[in-house]
Amino acid sequence: MTLVKTKIGRRSFIRTSALAGGGMMVGFSWLASCKMTPEEVNALPKEWFEINGFLKIGDNGKVTIMSPNPEIGQNVKTAMPMIVADELDVDWKDVIVEQAPLNLDIFQRQLAGGSQSIRAGWEGLRMAGATARKMLKQAAAKAWEVPIEEITTSNGVLYHKASNKSAGYGEMASAAVTVQSPDAAPESIEAPEEVELKEIKDFTIIGTDRLNVDGPDIVTGKPLFGLDVYEEGMLTAMIVHPPAFGKKYKSMNVDNVKSMPGIKDVFPITVYPEGVEKQWSDGGGIPELVAIVGESTWQCMQAKKALKVEWEGPSELESTASYGNDLDKLLEAPVTAARKDGDFNRAFKGAAKTIERTYSAPFLAHNTMEPMNFYAHVTDEKAILKGPIQTPEFLEKTVSAVLDMPLDKIDIGMTRMGGGFGRRLYGHFGVEAAVISKKAKAPIKLVYSREDDMTQGTYRPAYKVKFKAGLDEDNKLIAYYVKGVGTNDDLIFENRFPAGAVDNYLAEKTSLETKITTGAWRAPRSNFIAGAEQSFMDEVAELAGKDPIEFRLDLFDRAMKNPVGDPEKNDYDAERYAGVLKLVKEKSNWTNSGDKARGVSAYYCHNSYVAQVLHLTMDGNTPKVDKVWCAVDCGIVINPISAKNQIEGGIIDGIGHAMYSQMTFKDGVPEQQNFDNYRLIRNNEAPKEIESYFVDNGIDPTGLGEPSLPPIVGALANALYKATGQRHYSQPFNTEKQILG
Amino acid sequence: MANFSVKVNGKTVDLEVDGSTPMLWVLRDHLKLVGTKYGCGIAQCGACTVHLGDNAVRSCQLPISSVGEKEITTIEGLSENGDHPVQKAWLEIDVPQCGYCQAGQIMTASALLKSNPSPSDDEIEGAMNGNICRCGTYTRIKKAIKTAAAENTNA
């Protein structure tokens, strides 16, 4: 039995109240984790105690779980209520999941999710369900005059077996809120201080397949997304941004455009005026833009085409070739070590066999299928904004500074997001919408064209990494060196594998400042370093004459039994890492796969472990991925059908970008502007089959939105090598040495 | 600007717009049928797919002036209660992640099955290659189409 406290000090994670019209309401902290000492609590952000999720049980027994988080595609809107419902012990078919209505006082802050949602929310969500269940049991115990210990629950029904009494949750819901403190005013009803959580074996909803709660709305085309916002009297706005990174607005001729049908106004805007400091969440927001406001999107698009804008800026602008050279130079420049175990240089010099390889990857656009957009209605009194954003609390701060308006006059509503991949952490488009609305004195919806979206910036950085490895006479890995460089980003997680498994280890990192703006892209840094590292590891294993899985398992064995350096520093668990490799080895029947073109890879990021085997065949110069086996350790799996969907998506995304995608630049101008020359993976290029397996270990759940993407690039490169004899060092692979179509 | 009369989801609608306006924006901005999505504007991503008669077409490249008498069906009009075999299969296989491209995927898939009730894998890929899913739900899309095709055959 696990008991958890609903209060820490005087602060409570739970608030309860009666429901108008009968029933009970339990408010809880959506992303709270409660396993903490009082000292740790003091360090917690205040919003962890803010009540922002609600559970309502009506007199009819229907349970409504209101989630403050908008959905971005990871299906947390289904998974998180499943956790609440399981602890509540209710039938899933009686559960209604609602996105919290916007602008309610009771929802103090809408928090954004990400890969950490389930991990952060796990305890708090369980506690909420368990609290409501305990309150219902208290009510039944009182009504039936029996001890609470004798009350049991199942599927939304309370039982007292000895007296053969039973009651649905709905029948006890109204009484449940008054039983603990019968004379309390509705707003000061106390929740039980301690509640009991279920044992894992007693879960009835967690670990079972539950369909996406928004599925019916999605397949019937209901308005869910930011671009679907159409408010009364709303105009459309579009922007024109500088055509090249490094250029700025100079002037424009609006005469021919202002008279175009439907066009209301055309004006330059300063998004970030002097004195307003950009936050990280403004990403690559461009300070000065041109705005077009009109009646309809098509009319704005026509005006955008006709508008002639003059830009100014330096004649020397960045190109793919120039920053490529600069990254190469950085790779050779001396830097301070990020981690050093033993003496790499000496061991490498004395090694029996050595190998050195360099890998690179280009800038990538996020290319969410729903381009950036935001609705804004700014008046002298207030600013109402609405759209697809992962960081509303940050957007609110920037908008407050830019409009010089107090925070409490600004309202940010969140819609479902047509993809994120990191892009919607950076809400400069919301700021732009607010500035345009204020100047146009009208409610507007800012719409980025695909070209605006793709050429705006905020890209996945371009990276290069150099590895060196040395083996002794027994083909044991004795020296390992990694140096990573990236544009506006360094690349290396120095305490990840194989740190701790090699006697002489040296990790270095540094970054190159560029004008081409960058931001987090699905599984930041891991999205490149994993594939590079796992391709290199394959070559090292080959040099050692060992099976690539056995070679890795030996290293994990070393990290487990006799770790190099301080094992506390290593930010991975070698046993769990080895566990997924063993599982994928077994499931893919690796040992008996013979000459088949198969590649293996394993990686740890976002607190989850993933190992993959990819099998492909060549159709002429075109690789066809026949099958991917994927083993995952993300602790307890909440919703397997949806967890598998995330894994499949990450695999397809990873293969696609490694094979086909890149942003290149000539004199600061992005050379890809739309999907005709930015290649994304298509239906026929996806694996024919993906099998996913989970390690069943009862560990608290961790993220799934990102971890399957990084390693697949290594599995792909290693399988390509088996099929073609060609190693791949430079993404996208299809442009490398012209061997792949 | 000119007056047009178009048939959308079984209803005739009259409106005054520029003849060059693509049906995508007529549907979204003028008729508030927002299930049809904007993705690229150049017929490369398939998010805006609707049926023109029985054919799947990219509505971003379909000026209202070229529609004429032909009937347009959007995701909102594909079935009365969201129970078209393709929609049902999409739910059963739990295809969507972010969901943005799925209306277009469903419109392409339903047109495919209308002309070819039991397509081969190659035929499915051939028809679906014009629809990008950035979340990577392609394997489920294929599976859902096969599920819907099986239901068609059994029915």
mmCIF file of N, CA, C and O in Angstrom, chain A residues 187-214:
data_model
loop_
_atom_site.group_PDB
_atom_site.id
_atom_site.type_symbol
_atom_site.label_atom_id
_atom_site.label_comp_id
_atom_site.label_asym_id
_atom_site.label_seq_id
_atom_site.Cartn_x
_atom_site.Cartn_y
_atom_site.Cartn_z
ATOM 1 N N GLU A 187 -16.246 26.797 0.079
ATOM 2 C CA GLU A 187 -14.904 27.065 -0.437
ATOM 3 C C GLU A 187 -13.801 26.570 0.510
ATOM 4 O O GLU A 187 -12.639 26.603 0.171
ATOM 5 N N SER A 188 -14.179 26.131 1.714
ATOM 6 C CA SER A 188 -13.114 25.698 2.616
ATOM 7 C C SER A 188 -13.264 24.242 3.044
ATOM 8 O O SER A 188 -12.887 23.845 4.124
ATOM 9 N N ILE A 189 -13.831 23.461 2.156
ATOM 10 C CA ILE A 189 -13.948 22.031 2.439
ATOM 11 C C ILE A 189 -12.559 21.392 2.370
ATOM 12 O O ILE A 189 -11.800 21.624 1.437
ATOM 13 N N GLU A 190 -12.247 20.623 3.371
ATOM 14 C CA GLU A 190 -10.919 20.009 3.439
ATOM 15 C C GLU A 190 -10.914 18.666 2.705
ATOM 16 O O GLU A 190 -11.871 17.899 2.803
ATOM 17 N N ALA A 191 -9.814 18.426 2.058
ATOM 18 C CA ALA A 191 -9.628 17.095 1.475
ATOM 19 C C ALA A 191 -8.950 16.214 2.515
ATOM 20 O O ALA A 191 -8.295 16.727 3.413
ATOM 21 N N PRO A 192 -9.092 14.889 2.431
ATOM 22 C CA PRO A 192 -8.349 14.025 3.336
ATOM 23 C C PRO A 192 -6.860 14.315 3.208
ATOM 24 O O PRO A 192 -6.368 14.551 2.101
ATOM 25 N N GLU A 193 -6.159 14.285 4.330
ATOM 26 C CA GLU A 193 -4.747 14.659 4.279
ATOM 27 C C GLU A 193 -3.871 13.582 3.680
ATOM 28 O O GLU A 193 -2.772 13.837 3.212
ATOM 29 N N GLU A 194 -4.365 12.353 3.773
ATOM 30 C CA GLU A 194 -3.553 11.238 3.297
ATOM 31 C C GLU A 194 -4.459 10.305 2.501
ATOM 32 O O GLU A 194 -5.561 10.006 2.943
ATOM 33 N N VAL A 195 -4.002 9.884 1.355
ATOM 34 C CA VAL A 195 -4.823 8.957 0.566
ATOM 35 C C VAL A 195 -3.971 7.785 0.106
ATOM 36 O O VAL A 195 -2.750 7.876 0.011
ATOM 37 N N GLU A 196 -4.663 6.688 -0.203
ATOM 38 C CA GLU A 196 -3.980 5.461 -0.559
ATOM 39 C C GLU A 196 -3.978 5.302 -2.078
ATOM 40 O O GLU A 196 -5.011 5.442 -2.726
ATOM 41 N N LEU A 197 -2.812 4.989 -2.633
ATOM 42 C CA LEU A 197 -2.729 4.739 -4.076
ATOM 43 C C LEU A 197 -2.830 3.234 -4.337
ATOM 44 O O LEU A 197 -2.468 2.424 -3.505
ATOM 45 N N LYS A 198 -3.292 2.910 -5.530
ATOM 46 C CA LYS A 198 -3.419 1.500 -5.913
ATOM 47 C C LYS A 198 -2.051 0.836 -6.076
ATOM 48 O O LYS A 198 -1.072 1.506 -6.383
ATOM 49 N N GLU A 199 -2.027 -0.459 -5.944
ATOM 50 C CA GLU A 199 -0.856 -1.232 -6.343
ATOM 51 C C GLU A 199 -0.899 -1.366 -7.866
ATOM 52 O O GLU A 199 -1.980 -1.398 -8.467
ATOM 53 N N ILE A 200 0.263 -1.451 -8.470
ATOM 54 C CA ILE A 200 0.331 -1.545 -9.934
ATOM 55 C C ILE A 200 -0.535 -2.696 -10.456
ATOM 56 O O ILE A 200 -1.217 -2.577 -11.470
ATOM 57 N N LYS A 201 -0.531 -3.827 -9.741
ATOM 58 C CA LYS A 201 -1.272 -5.007 -10.211
ATOM 59 C C LYS A 201 -2.785 -4.750 -10.224
ATOM 60 O O LYS A 201 -3.532 -5.468 -10.881
ATOM 61 N N ASP A 202 -3.220 -3.736 -9.474
ATOM 62 C CA ASP A 202 -4.656 -3.457 -9.423
ATOM 63 C C ASP A 202 -5.131 -2.438 -10.463
ATOM 64 O O ASP A 202 -6.312 -2.093 -10.502
ATOM 65 N N PHE A 203 -4.223 -1.949 -11.270
ATOM 66 C CA PHE A 203 -4.637 -0.999 -12.314
ATOM 67 C C PHE A 203 -5.610 -1.681 -13.282
ATOM 68 O O PHE A 203 -5.395 -2.836 -13.674
ATOM 69 N N THR A 204 -6.674 -0.968 -13.631
ATOM 70 C CA THR A 204 -7.620 -1.531 -14.592
ATOM 71 C C THR A 204 -7.660 -0.724 -15.893
ATOM 72 O O THR A 204 -8.118 -1.209 -16.918
ATOM 73 N N ILE A 205 -7.206 0.521 -15.832
ATOM 74 C CA ILE A 205 -7.232 1.374 -17.035
ATOM 75 C C ILE A 205 -5.810 1.619 -17.531
ATOM 76 O O ILE A 205 -5.513 1.467 -18.727
ATOM 77 N N ILE A 206 -4.926 1.964 -16.612
ATOM 78 C CA ILE A 206 -3.519 2.168 -16.979
ATOM 79 C C ILE A 206 -2.981 0.854 -17.544
ATOM 80 O O ILE A 206 -3.183 -0.211 -16.956
ATOM 81 N N GLY A 207 -2.323 0.954 -18.681
ATOM 82 C CA GLY A 207 -1.762 -0.242 -19.299
ATOM 83 C C GLY A 207 -2.705 -0.926 -20.273
ATOM 84 O O GLY A 207 -2.383 -1.976 -20.816
ATOM 85 N N THR A 208 -3.899 -0.337 -20.475
ATOM 86 C CA THR A 208 -4.834 -0.904 -21.457
ATOM 87 C C THR A 208 -5.009 0.097 -22.599
ATOM 88 O O THR A 208 -4.821 1.293 -22.413
ATOM 89 N N ASP A 209 -5.368 -0.400 -23.773
ATOM 90 C CA ASP A 209 -5.519 0.456 -24.954
ATOM 91 C C ASP A 209 -6.772 1.311 -24.860
ATOM 92 O O ASP A 209 -7.884 0.783 -24.748
ATOM 93 N N ARG A 210 -6.621 2.609 -24.894
ATOM 94 C CA ARG A 210 -7.776 3.516 -24.905
ATOM 95 C C ARG A 210 -7.621 4.468 -26.073
ATOM 96 O O ARG A 210 -6.577 5.098 -26.246
ATOM 97 N N LEU A 211 -8.691 4.590 -26.867
ATOM 98 C CA LEU A 211 -8.616 5.388 -28.086
ATOM 99 C C LEU A 211 -8.553 6.880 -27.750
ATOM 100 O O LEU A 211 -9.107 7.338 -26.753
ATOM 101 N N ASN A 212 -7.873 7.610 -28.620
ATOM 102 C CA ASN A 212 -7.733 9.059 -28.534
ATOM 103 C C ASN A 212 -9.095 9.731 -28.288
ATOM 104 O O ASN A 212 -10.022 9.567 -29.083
ATOM 105 N N VAL A 213 -9.218 10.458 -27.195
ATOM 106 C CA VAL A 213 -10.519 11.059 -26.872
ATOM 107 C C VAL A 213 -10.956 12.110 -27.896
ATOM 108 O O VAL A 213 -12.139 12.418 -28.015
ATOM 109 N N ASP A 214 -10.005 12.673 -28.632
ATOM 110 C CA ASP A 214 -10.354 13.664 -29.657
ATOM 111 C C ASP A 214 -10.535 13.047 -31.040
ATOM 112 O O ASP A 214 -10.799 13.763 -32.005
#
